[in-house]
C-alpha atoms as an extended CHARMM CRD file, in Angstrom:
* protein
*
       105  EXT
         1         1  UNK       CA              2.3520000000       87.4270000000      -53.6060000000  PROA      1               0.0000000000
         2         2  UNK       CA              5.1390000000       85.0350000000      -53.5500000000  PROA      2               0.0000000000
         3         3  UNK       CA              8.0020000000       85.5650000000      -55.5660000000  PROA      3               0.0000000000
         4         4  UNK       CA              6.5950000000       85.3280000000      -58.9320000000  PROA      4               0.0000000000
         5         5  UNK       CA              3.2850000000       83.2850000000      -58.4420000000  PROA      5               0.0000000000
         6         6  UNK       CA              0.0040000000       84.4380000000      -58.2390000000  PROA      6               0.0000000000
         7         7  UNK       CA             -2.0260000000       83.9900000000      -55.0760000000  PROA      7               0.0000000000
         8         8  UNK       CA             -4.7750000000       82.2240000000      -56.9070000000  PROA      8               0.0000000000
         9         9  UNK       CA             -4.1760000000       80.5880000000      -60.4130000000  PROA      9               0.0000000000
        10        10  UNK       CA             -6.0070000000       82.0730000000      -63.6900000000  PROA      10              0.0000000000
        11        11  UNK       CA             -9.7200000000       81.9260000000      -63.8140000000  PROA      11              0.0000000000
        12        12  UNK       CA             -9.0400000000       79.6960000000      -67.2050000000  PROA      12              0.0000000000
        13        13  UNK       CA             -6.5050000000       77.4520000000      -65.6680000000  PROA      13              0.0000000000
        14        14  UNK       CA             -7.4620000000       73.6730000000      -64.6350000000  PROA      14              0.0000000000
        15        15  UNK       CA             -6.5320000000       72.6620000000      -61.0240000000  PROA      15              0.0000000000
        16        16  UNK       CA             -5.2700000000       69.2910000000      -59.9980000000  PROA      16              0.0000000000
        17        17  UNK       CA             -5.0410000000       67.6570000000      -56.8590000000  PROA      17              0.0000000000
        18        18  UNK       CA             -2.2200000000       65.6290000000      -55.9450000000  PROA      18              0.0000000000
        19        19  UNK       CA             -2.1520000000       62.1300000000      -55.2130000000  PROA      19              0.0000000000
        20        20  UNK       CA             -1.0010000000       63.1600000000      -51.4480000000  PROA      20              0.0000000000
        21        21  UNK       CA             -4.0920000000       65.4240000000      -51.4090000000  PROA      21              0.0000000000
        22        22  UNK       CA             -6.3310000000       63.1690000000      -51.8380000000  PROA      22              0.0000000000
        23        23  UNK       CA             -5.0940000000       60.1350000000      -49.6900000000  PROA      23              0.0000000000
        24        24  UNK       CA             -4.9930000000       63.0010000000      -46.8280000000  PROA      24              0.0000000000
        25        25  UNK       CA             -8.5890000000       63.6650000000      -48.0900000000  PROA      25              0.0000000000
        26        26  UNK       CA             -9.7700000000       60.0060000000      -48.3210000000  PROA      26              0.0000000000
        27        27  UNK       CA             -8.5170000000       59.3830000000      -45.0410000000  PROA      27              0.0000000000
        28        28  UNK       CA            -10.0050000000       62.3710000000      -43.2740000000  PROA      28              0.0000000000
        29        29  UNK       CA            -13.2810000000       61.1510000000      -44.6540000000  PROA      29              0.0000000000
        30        30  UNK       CA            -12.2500000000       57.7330000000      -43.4590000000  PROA      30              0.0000000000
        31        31  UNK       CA            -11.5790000000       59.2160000000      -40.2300000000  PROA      31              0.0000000000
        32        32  UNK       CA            -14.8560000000       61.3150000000      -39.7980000000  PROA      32              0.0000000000
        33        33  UNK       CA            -16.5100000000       57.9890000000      -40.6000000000  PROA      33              0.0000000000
        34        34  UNK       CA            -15.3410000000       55.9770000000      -38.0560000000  PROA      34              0.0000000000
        35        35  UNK       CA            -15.4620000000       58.8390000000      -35.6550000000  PROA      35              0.0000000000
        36        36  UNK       CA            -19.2620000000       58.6380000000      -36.3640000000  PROA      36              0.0000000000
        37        37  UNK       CA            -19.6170000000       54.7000000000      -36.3520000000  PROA      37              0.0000000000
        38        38  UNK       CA            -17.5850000000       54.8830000000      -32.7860000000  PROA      38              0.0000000000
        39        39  UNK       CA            -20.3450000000       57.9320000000      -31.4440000000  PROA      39              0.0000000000
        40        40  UNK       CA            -23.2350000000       56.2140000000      -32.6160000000  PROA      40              0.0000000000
        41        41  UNK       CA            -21.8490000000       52.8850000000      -31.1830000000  PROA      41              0.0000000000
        42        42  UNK       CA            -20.9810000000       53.9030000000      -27.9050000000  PROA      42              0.0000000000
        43        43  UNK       CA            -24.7330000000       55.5390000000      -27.9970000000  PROA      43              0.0000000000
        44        44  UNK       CA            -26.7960000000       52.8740000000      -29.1000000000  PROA      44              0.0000000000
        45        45  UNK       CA            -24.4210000000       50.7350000000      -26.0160000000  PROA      45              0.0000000000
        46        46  UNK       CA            -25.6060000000       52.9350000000      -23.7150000000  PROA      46              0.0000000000
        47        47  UNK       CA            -28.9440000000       53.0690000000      -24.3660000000  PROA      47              0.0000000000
        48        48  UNK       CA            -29.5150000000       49.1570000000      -24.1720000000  PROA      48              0.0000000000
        49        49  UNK       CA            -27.6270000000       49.1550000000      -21.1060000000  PROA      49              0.0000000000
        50        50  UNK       CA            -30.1900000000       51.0690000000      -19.5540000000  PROA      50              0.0000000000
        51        51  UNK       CA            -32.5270000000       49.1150000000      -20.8340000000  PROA      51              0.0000000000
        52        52  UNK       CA            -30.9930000000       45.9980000000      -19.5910000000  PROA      52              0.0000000000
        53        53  UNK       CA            -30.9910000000       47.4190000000      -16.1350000000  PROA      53              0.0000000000
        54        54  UNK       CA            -35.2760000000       48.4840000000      -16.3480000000  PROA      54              0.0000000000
        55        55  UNK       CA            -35.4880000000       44.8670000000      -17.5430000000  PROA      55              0.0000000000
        56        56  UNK       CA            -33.8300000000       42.9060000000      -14.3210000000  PROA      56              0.0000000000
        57        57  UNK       CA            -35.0220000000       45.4880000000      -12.7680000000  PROA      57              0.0000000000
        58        58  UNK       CA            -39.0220000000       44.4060000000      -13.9340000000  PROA      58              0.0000000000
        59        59  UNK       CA            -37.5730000000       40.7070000000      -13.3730000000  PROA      59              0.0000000000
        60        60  UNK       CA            -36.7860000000       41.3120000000       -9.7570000000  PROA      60              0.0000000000
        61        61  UNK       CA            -40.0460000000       42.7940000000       -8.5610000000  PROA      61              0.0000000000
        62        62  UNK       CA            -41.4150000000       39.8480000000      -10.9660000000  PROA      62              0.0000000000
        63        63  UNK       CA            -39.7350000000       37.1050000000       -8.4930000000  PROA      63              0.0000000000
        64        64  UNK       CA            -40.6650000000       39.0380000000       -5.4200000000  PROA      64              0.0000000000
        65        65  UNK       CA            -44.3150000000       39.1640000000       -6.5790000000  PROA      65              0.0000000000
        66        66  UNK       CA            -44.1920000000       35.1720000000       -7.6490000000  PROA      66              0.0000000000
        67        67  UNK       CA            -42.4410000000       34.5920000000       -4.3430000000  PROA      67              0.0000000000
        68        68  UNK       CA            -45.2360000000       36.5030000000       -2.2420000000  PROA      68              0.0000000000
        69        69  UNK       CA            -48.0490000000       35.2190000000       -4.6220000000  PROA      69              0.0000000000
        70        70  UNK       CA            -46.7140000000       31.7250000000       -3.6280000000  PROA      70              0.0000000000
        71        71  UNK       CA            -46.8050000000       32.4860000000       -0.1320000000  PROA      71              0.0000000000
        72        72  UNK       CA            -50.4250000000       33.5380000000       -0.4880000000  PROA      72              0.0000000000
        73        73  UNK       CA            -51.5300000000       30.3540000000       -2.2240000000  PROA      73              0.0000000000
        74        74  UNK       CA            -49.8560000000       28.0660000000        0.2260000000  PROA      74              0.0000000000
        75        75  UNK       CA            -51.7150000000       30.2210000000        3.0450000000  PROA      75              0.0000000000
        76        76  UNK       CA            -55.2040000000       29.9270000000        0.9030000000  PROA      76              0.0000000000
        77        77  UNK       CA            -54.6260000000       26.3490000000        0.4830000000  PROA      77              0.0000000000
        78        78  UNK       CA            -53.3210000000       24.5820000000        3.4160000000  PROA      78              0.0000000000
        79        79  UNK       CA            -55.5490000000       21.7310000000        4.6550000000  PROA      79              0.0000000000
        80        80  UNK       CA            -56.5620000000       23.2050000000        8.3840000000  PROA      80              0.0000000000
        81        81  UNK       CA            -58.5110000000       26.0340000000        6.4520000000  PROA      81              0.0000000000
        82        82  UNK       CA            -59.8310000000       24.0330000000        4.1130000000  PROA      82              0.0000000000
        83        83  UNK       CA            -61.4900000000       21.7950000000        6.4370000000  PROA      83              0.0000000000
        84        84  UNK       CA            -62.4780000000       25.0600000000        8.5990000000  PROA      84              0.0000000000
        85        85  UNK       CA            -64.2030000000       26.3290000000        5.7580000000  PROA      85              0.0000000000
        86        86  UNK       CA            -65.5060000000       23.0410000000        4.4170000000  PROA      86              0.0000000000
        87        87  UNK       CA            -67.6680000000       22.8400000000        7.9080000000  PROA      87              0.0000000000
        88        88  UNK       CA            -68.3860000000       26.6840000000        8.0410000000  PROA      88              0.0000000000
        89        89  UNK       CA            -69.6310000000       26.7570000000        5.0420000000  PROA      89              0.0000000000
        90        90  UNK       CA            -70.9370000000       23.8680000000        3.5900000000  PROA      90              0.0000000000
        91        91  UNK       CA            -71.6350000000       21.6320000000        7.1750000000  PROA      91              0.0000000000
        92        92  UNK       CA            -69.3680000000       19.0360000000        6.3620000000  PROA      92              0.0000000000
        93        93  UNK       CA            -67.4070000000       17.0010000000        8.9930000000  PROA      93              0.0000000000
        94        94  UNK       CA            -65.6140000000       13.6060000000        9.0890000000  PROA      94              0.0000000000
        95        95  UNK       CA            -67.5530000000       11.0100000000        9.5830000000  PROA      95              0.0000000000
        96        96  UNK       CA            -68.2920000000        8.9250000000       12.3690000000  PROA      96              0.0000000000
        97        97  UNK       CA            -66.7230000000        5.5130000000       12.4200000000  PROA      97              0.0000000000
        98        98  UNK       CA            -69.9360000000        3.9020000000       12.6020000000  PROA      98              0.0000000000
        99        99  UNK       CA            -70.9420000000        6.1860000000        9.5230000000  PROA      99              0.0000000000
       100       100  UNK       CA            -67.9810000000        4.8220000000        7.1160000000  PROA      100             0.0000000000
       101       101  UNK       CA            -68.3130000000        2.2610000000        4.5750000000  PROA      101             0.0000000000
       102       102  UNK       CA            -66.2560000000        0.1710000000        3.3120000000  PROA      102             0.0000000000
       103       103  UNK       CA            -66.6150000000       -1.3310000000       -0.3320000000  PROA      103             0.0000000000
       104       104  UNK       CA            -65.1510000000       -4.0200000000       -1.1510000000  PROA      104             0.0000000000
       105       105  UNK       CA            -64.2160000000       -5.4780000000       -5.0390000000  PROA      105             0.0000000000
C-alpha cells in the first residue's frame, strides 16, 4: 500500500490515461513500426542483392558462351574449309581459265 491509496483503484472506478501516456504509447507503436519497416527493408535489400549477383553471374557465363560460340562459327565458316568441303563433298573446283565465261551487257 502506499500511504493512503489503494494498490489497484475500485472495480467501479473509470481509469484515464494521461495525455503523456499515450504520446509515450503512440510513439512506442511508432517506434515498433519503423523498427519493422527498417527489418523488412534491410531483408528484402538483401535478398535482391543476391539476386543481382546470380544474375551477372548468368550474364558472365552468357558472354563467355557468345564469345566461344563466336569462335566456333568463325572456325565453321572460314573460306579454306569451305572450299575443302565444297570439293570433298560436292566435286566442285575452280574453274579452268579456258572454262570461264565472260558475259557481257
Amino acid at each position: 500500500m502506499l500511504k493512503g491509496r489503494a494498490l489497484f483503484p475500485a472495480i467501479g472506478a473509470r481509469w484515464r490515461p494521461s495525455g503523456q501516456l499515450l504520446l509515450v504509447i503512440g510513439l512506442l507503436l511508432l517506434l515498433l513500426g519503423t523498427a519493422l519497416a527498417v527489418i523488412t527493408s534491410a531483408h528484402l535489400t538483401r535478398e535482391q542483392y543476391a539476386r543481382l549477383q546470380r544474375l551477372e553471374q548468368e550474364a558472365d557465363q552468357l558472354q563467355t558462351e557468345w564469345g566461344q560460340l563466336l569462335l566456333e562459327e568463325s572456325a565453321w565458316s572460314s573460306p579454306a574449309r569451305i572450299e575443302k568441303l565444297a570439293g570433298e563433298r560436292l566435286d566442285m573446283r575452280l574453274p579452268d581459265v579456258n572454262e570461264a565465261e565472260v558475259i557481257r551487257p
